[in-house]
Amino acid sequence: MRRRPGIGGLQKAAAARDQYRLLGENVAKLRTDMMKEQLATFKSQLEEFARKHKNDIRKNPAFRAQFHEMCAKVGVDPLASNKGFWAELLGIGDFYYELGVQIIEVCMLTRSLNGGLISLQELCSHLRQRRKKDREAVTEDDCLRAISKLKVLGSGFEVITIGKKKLVRSVPTELNKDHNQILELAQGQGFVTVEEVQRRLSWTSGRVIDALETFLEEGLAMIDNGNKDGKCQYWFPCVSSVYSIVGSDT
């Protein structure tokens, strides 16, 4: 018959548990302190790196993207404020502020063509044309960062992904799943027909026409009914290379 531990044994066991708990807390605190120290060292090194490579960060888009990646790893956001340490050191806040203003301008100028929905690739193409004299190359990554800052202003700007394309929306139009599927289909040749959508998505004609009418009402699509086969083609400037070429002169 097994003997139950006495009061002294229970007290010893409780004391041992307390010691293990304190030891665990001390180890955790030590690890946290070490991580904080390492983080502070890394931030200091990051500042020194930024000072040394200031011009490269501003002028070289690949270098700039890598710098943002390093900042993200230590919880530093160089774009959080236009009047902070990083803004003064790099002038990087001004870079994205100016880029944001230019993005708004391009979206407004092309809205009559695309209804407020433009591919990220086309937007970058317009921006590069505008910024040729600045000698500061712009990448899609730069555009995405600038647009993320525009969101804070409640400006209605948003990046949506349809299939393999990223589209920038500058109007408050809400696109549902049906709209997204049609846009994905249109990426192949820039347009769809009612019959094609019915066949490829197995929808009723009513469902197809309802979705396409919304695109027309919002100015996101254009209709071409002058085809020899008599089928109406619904063109989408935001995914059509034809309209991208025409719009690049703006």
CSV table of N, CA and C in Angstrom, one decimal, residues 41-124:
chain,number,residue,atom,x,y,z
A,41,THR,N,20.4,47.6,-31.2
A,41,THR,CA,21.6,47.6,-32.0
A,41,THR,C,21.3,47.6,-33.5
A,42,PHE,N,20.4,46.8,-33.9
A,42,PHE,CA,20.0,46.7,-35.3
A,42,PHE,C,19.5,48.0,-35.8
A,43,LYS,N,18.6,48.7,-35.0
A,43,LYS,CA,18.0,49.9,-35.4
A,43,LYS,C,19.1,51.0,-35.6
A,44,SER,N,20.1,51.0,-34.7
A,44,SER,CA,21.2,51.9,-34.7
A,44,SER,C,22.0,51.6,-36.0
A,45,GLN,N,22.3,50.4,-36.3
A,45,GLN,CA,23.0,50.0,-37.5
A,45,GLN,C,22.2,50.4,-38.8
A,46,LEU,N,20.9,50.3,-38.7
A,46,LEU,CA,20.0,50.6,-39.8
A,46,LEU,C,20.1,52.1,-40.1
A,47,GLU,N,20.1,52.9,-39.0
A,47,GLU,CA,20.2,54.4,-39.2
A,47,GLU,C,21.6,54.7,-39.8
A,48,GLU,N,22.7,54.0,-39.4
A,48,GLU,CA,24.0,54.3,-40.0
A,48,GLU,C,24.0,53.9,-41.4
A,49,PHE,N,23.4,52.8,-41.7
A,49,PHE,CA,23.3,52.3,-43.1
A,49,PHE,C,22.5,53.3,-44.0
A,50,ALA,N,21.4,53.8,-43.4
A,50,ALA,CA,20.6,54.8,-44.2
A,50,ALA,C,21.4,56.1,-44.5
A,51,ARG,N,22.1,56.5,-43.5
A,51,ARG,CA,23.0,57.7,-43.7
A,51,ARG,C,24.0,57.5,-44.8
A,52,LYS,N,24.6,56.3,-44.8
A,52,LYS,CA,25.7,56.0,-45.7
A,52,LYS,C,25.1,55.8,-47.1
A,53,HIS,N,23.9,55.3,-47.3
A,53,HIS,CA,23.4,55.0,-48.6
A,53,HIS,C,22.1,55.8,-48.9
A,54,LYS,N,22.1,57.0,-48.4
A,54,LYS,CA,20.9,57.9,-48.6
A,54,LYS,C,20.6,58.1,-50.1
A,55,ASN,N,21.5,58.4,-50.9
A,55,ASN,CA,21.3,58.6,-52.3
A,55,ASN,C,20.8,57.4,-53.0
A,56,ASP,N,21.4,56.2,-52.7
A,56,ASP,CA,21.0,55.0,-53.3
A,56,ASP,C,19.6,54.6,-53.0
A,57,ILE,N,19.2,54.9,-51.7
A,57,ILE,CA,17.8,54.6,-51.3
A,57,ILE,C,16.8,55.4,-52.1
A,58,ARG,N,17.1,56.7,-52.4
A,58,ARG,CA,16.2,57.6,-53.1
A,58,ARG,C,16.2,57.3,-54.6
A,59,LYS,N,17.4,57.0,-55.2
A,59,LYS,CA,17.5,56.8,-56.6
A,59,LYS,C,17.3,55.4,-57.2
A,60,ASN,N,17.6,54.4,-56.4
A,60,ASN,CA,17.6,53.0,-56.9
A,60,ASN,C,16.4,52.3,-56.3
A,61,PRO,N,15.4,52.0,-57.2
A,61,PRO,CA,14.2,51.3,-56.7
A,61,PRO,C,14.4,50.0,-56.0
A,62,ALA,N,15.4,49.2,-56.6
A,62,ALA,CA,15.7,47.8,-56.0
A,62,ALA,C,16.3,48.0,-54.6
A,63,PHE,N,17.2,48.9,-54.5
A,63,PHE,CA,17.8,49.2,-53.2
A,63,PHE,C,16.8,49.7,-52.2
A,64,ARG,N,15.9,50.6,-52.7
A,64,ARG,CA,14.8,51.1,-51.8
A,64,ARG,C,13.9,50.0,-51.3
A,65,ALA,N,13.6,49.1,-52.1
A,65,ALA,CA,12.7,47.9,-51.7
A,65,ALA,C,13.4,47.1,-50.6
A,66,GLN,N,14.7,46.9,-50.8
A,66,GLN,CA,15.4,46.1,-49.8
A,66,GLN,C,15.5,46.8,-48.5
A,67,PHE,N,15.7,48.1,-48.6
A,67,PHE,CA,15.7,49.0,-47.3
A,67,PHE,C,14.4,48.9,-46.6
A,68,HIS,N,13.3,48.9,-47.3
A,68,HIS,CA,12.0,48.8,-46.7
A,68,HIS,C,11.8,47.4,-46.0
A,69,GLU,N,12.4,46.4,-46.6
A,69,GLU,CA,12.3,45.1,-46.1
A,69,GLU,C,13.0,45.0,-44.8
A,70,MET,N,14.2,45.6,-44.7
A,70,MET,CA,15.0,45.6,-43.5
A,70,MET,C,14.3,46.4,-42.4
A,71,CYS,N,13.7,47.5,-42.8
A,71,CYS,CA,12.9,48.3,-41.8
A,71,CYS,C,11.8,47.5,-41.2
A,72,ALA,N,11.1,46.8,-42.0
A,72,ALA,CA,9.9,46.0,-41.6
A,72,ALA,C,10.3,44.9,-40.6
A,73,LYS,N,11.5,44.4,-40.7
A,73,LYS,CA,11.9,43.3,-39.8
A,73,LYS,C,12.2,43.8,-38.4
A,74,VAL,N,12.4,45.1,-38.3
A,74,VAL,CA,12.7,45.7,-36.9
A,74,VAL,C,11.6,46.6,-36.5
A,75,GLY,N,10.5,46.6,-37.2
A,75,GLY,CA,9.3,47.4,-36.8
A,75,GLY,C,9.5,48.9,-37.0
A,76,VAL,N,10.3,49.3,-38.0
A,76,VAL,CA,10.5,50.7,-38.3
A,76,VAL,C,9.7,51.0,-39.6
A,77,ASP,N,8.9,52.1,-39.6
A,77,ASP,CA,8.1,52.5,-40.7
A,77,ASP,C,8.6,53.9,-41.1
A,78,PRO,N,9.5,54.0,-42.1
A,78,PRO,CA,10.0,55.3,-42.6
A,78,PRO,C,8.9,56.2,-43.1
A,79,LEU,N,7.7,55.7,-43.4
A,79,LEU,CA,6.7,56.5,-43.9
A,79,LEU,C,5.6,56.9,-42.9
A,80,ALA,N,5.8,56.5,-41.7
A,80,ALA,CA,4.8,56.7,-40.6
A,80,ALA,C,4.5,58.2,-40.4
A,81,SER,N,5.6,59.1,-40.6
A,81,SER,CA,5.4,60.5,-40.4
A,81,SER,C,6.3,61.2,-41.4
A,82,ASN,N,5.8,62.3,-41.9
A,82,ASN,CA,6.6,63.1,-42.8
A,82,ASN,C,7.6,64.1,-42.1
A,83,LYS,N,7.5,64.1,-40.7
A,83,LYS,CA,8.3,65.0,-39.9
A,83,LYS,C,9.2,64.3,-38.9
A,84,GLY,N,9.4,63.0,-39.1
A,84,GLY,CA,10.2,62.2,-38.1
A,84,GLY,C,11.6,62.1,-38.5
A,85,PHE,N,12.4,61.3,-37.8
A,85,PHE,CA,13.8,61.1,-38.0
A,85,PHE,C,14.1,60.7,-39.4
A,86,TRP,N,13.3,59.6,-39.9
A,86,TRP,CA,13.6,59.1,-41.2
A,86,TRP,C,13.3,60.0,-42.3
A,87,ALA,N,12.2,60.8,-42.2
A,87,ALA,CA,11.9,61.8,-43.2
A,87,ALA,C,13.0,62.8,-43.3
A,88,GLU,N,13.5,63.3,-42.2
A,88,GLU,CA,14.6,64.3,-42.2
A,88,GLU,C,15.9,63.7,-42.8
A,89,LEU,N,16.1,62.5,-42.4
A,89,LEU,CA,17.4,61.8,-42.8
A,89,LEU,C,17.4,61.5,-44.4
A,90,LEU,N,16.3,61.0,-44.8
A,90,LEU,CA,16.2,60.5,-46.2
A,90,LEU,C,15.4,61.4,-47.2
A,91,GLY,N,14.5,62.1,-46.6
A,91,GLY,CA,13.5,62.8,-47.5
A,91,GLY,C,12.6,61.9,-48.1
A,92,ILE,N,12.5,60.6,-47.6
A,92,ILE,CA,11.8,59.6,-48.2
A,92,ILE,C,10.3,59.8,-48.1
A,93,GLY,N,9.9,60.5,-47.0
A,93,GLY,CA,8.4,60.8,-46.8
A,93,GLY,C,8.0,61.7,-48.0
A,94,ASP,N,8.8,62.7,-48.4
A,94,ASP,CA,8.5,63.6,-49.5
A,94,ASP,C,8.4,62.8,-50.8
A,95,PHE,N,9.2,61.9,-51.0
A,95,PHE,CA,9.2,61.0,-52.2
A,95,PHE,C,7.8,60.4,-52.3
A,96,TYR,N,7.3,59.7,-51.3
A,96,TYR,CA,6.1,59.0,-51.4
A,96,TYR,C,4.9,60.0,-51.4
A,97,TYR,N,5.0,61.1,-50.7
A,97,TYR,CA,4.0,62.1,-50.7
A,97,TYR,C,3.8,62.6,-52.2
A,98,GLU,N,4.9,63.0,-52.8
A,98,GLU,CA,4.8,63.5,-54.2
A,98,GLU,C,4.2,62.4,-55.1
A,99,LEU,N,4.7,61.2,-54.9
A,99,LEU,CA,4.2,60.0,-55.7
A,99,LEU,C,2.7,59.8,-55.5
A,100,GLY,N,2.2,60.0,-54.3
A,100,GLY,CA,0.8,59.8,-54.0
A,100,GLY,C,0.0,60.9,-54.7
A,101,VAL,N,0.5,62.1,-54.7
A,101,VAL,CA,-0.2,63.2,-55.5
A,101,VAL,C,-0.3,62.9,-56.9
A,102,GLN,N,0.8,62.4,-57.5
A,102,GLN,CA,0.8,62.1,-58.9
A,102,GLN,C,-0.1,60.9,-59.3
A,103,ILE,N,-0.2,59.9,-58.3
A,103,ILE,CA,-1.1,58.8,-58.5
A,103,ILE,C,-2.6,59.3,-58.6
A,104,ILE,N,-2.9,60.2,-57.7
A,104,ILE,CA,-4.3,60.8,-57.7
A,104,ILE,C,-4.5,61.5,-59.1
A,105,GLU,N,-3.5,62.3,-59.5
A,105,GLU,CA,-3.7,63.0,-60.8
A,105,GLU,C,-3.9,62.1,-62.0
A,106,VAL,N,-3.1,61.0,-62.0
A,106,VAL,CA,-3.2,60.1,-63.1
A,106,VAL,C,-4.6,59.4,-63.1
A,107,CYS,N,-5.0,59.0,-61.9
A,107,CYS,CA,-6.3,58.3,-61.8
A,107,CYS,C,-7.4,59.2,-62.3
A,108,MET,N,-7.3,60.5,-61.9
A,108,MET,CA,-8.4,61.5,-62.3
A,108,MET,C,-8.4,61.7,-63.8
A,109,LEU,N,-7.1,61.8,-64.4
A,109,LEU,CA,-7.0,62.1,-65.8
A,109,LEU,C,-7.5,60.9,-66.7
A,110,THR,N,-7.3,59.7,-66.2
A,110,THR,CA,-7.7,58.5,-67.0
A,110,THR,C,-9.1,58.0,-66.6
A,111,ARG,N,-9.8,58.6,-65.7
A,111,ARG,CA,-11.1,58.1,-65.2
A,111,ARG,C,-12.1,58.1,-66.3
A,112,SER,N,-12.1,59.1,-67.2
A,112,SER,CA,-13.1,59.1,-68.3
A,112,SER,C,-12.9,57.9,-69.2
A,113,LEU,N,-11.7,57.3,-69.3
A,113,LEU,CA,-11.4,56.2,-70.1
A,113,LEU,C,-11.7,54.8,-69.4
A,114,ASN,N,-11.4,54.8,-68.1
A,114,ASN,CA,-11.4,53.5,-67.4
A,114,ASN,C,-12.5,53.4,-66.3
A,115,GLY,N,-13.1,54.5,-66.0
A,115,GLY,CA,-14.2,54.5,-65.0
A,115,GLY,C,-13.6,54.5,-63.6
A,116,GLY,N,-12.3,54.7,-63.4
A,116,GLY,CA,-11.7,54.7,-62.0
A,116,GLY,C,-11.1,53.4,-61.6
A,117,LEU,N,-10.9,52.5,-62.6
A,117,LEU,CA,-10.2,51.2,-62.3
A,117,LEU,C,-9.1,51.1,-63.3
A,118,ILE,N,-7.9,51.1,-62.8
A,118,ILE,CA,-6.7,51.1,-63.7
A,118,ILE,C,-5.7,50.0,-63.2
A,119,SER,N,-5.1,49.4,-64.2
A,119,SER,CA,-4.1,48.3,-63.8
A,119,SER,C,-2.9,49.0,-63.1
A,120,LEU,N,-2.3,48.3,-62.2
A,120,LEU,CA,-1.1,48.8,-61.5
A,120,LEU,C,0.0,49.0,-62.5
A,121,GLN,N,0.1,48.1,-63.5
A,121,GLN,CA,1.2,48.2,-64.5
A,121,GLN,C,1.0,49.5,-65.3
A,122,GLU,N,-0.2,49.7,-65.7
A,122,GLU,CA,-0.5,50.9,-66.6
A,122,GLU,C,-0.3,52.2,-65.7
A,123,LEU,N,-0.7,52.2,-64.5
A,123,LEU,CA,-0.5,53.4,-63.6
A,123,LEU,C,1.0,53.7,-63.5
A,124,CYS,N,1.9,52.7,-63.3
A,124,CYS,CA,3.3,52.8,-63.2
A,124,CYS,C,3.9,53.4,-64.5
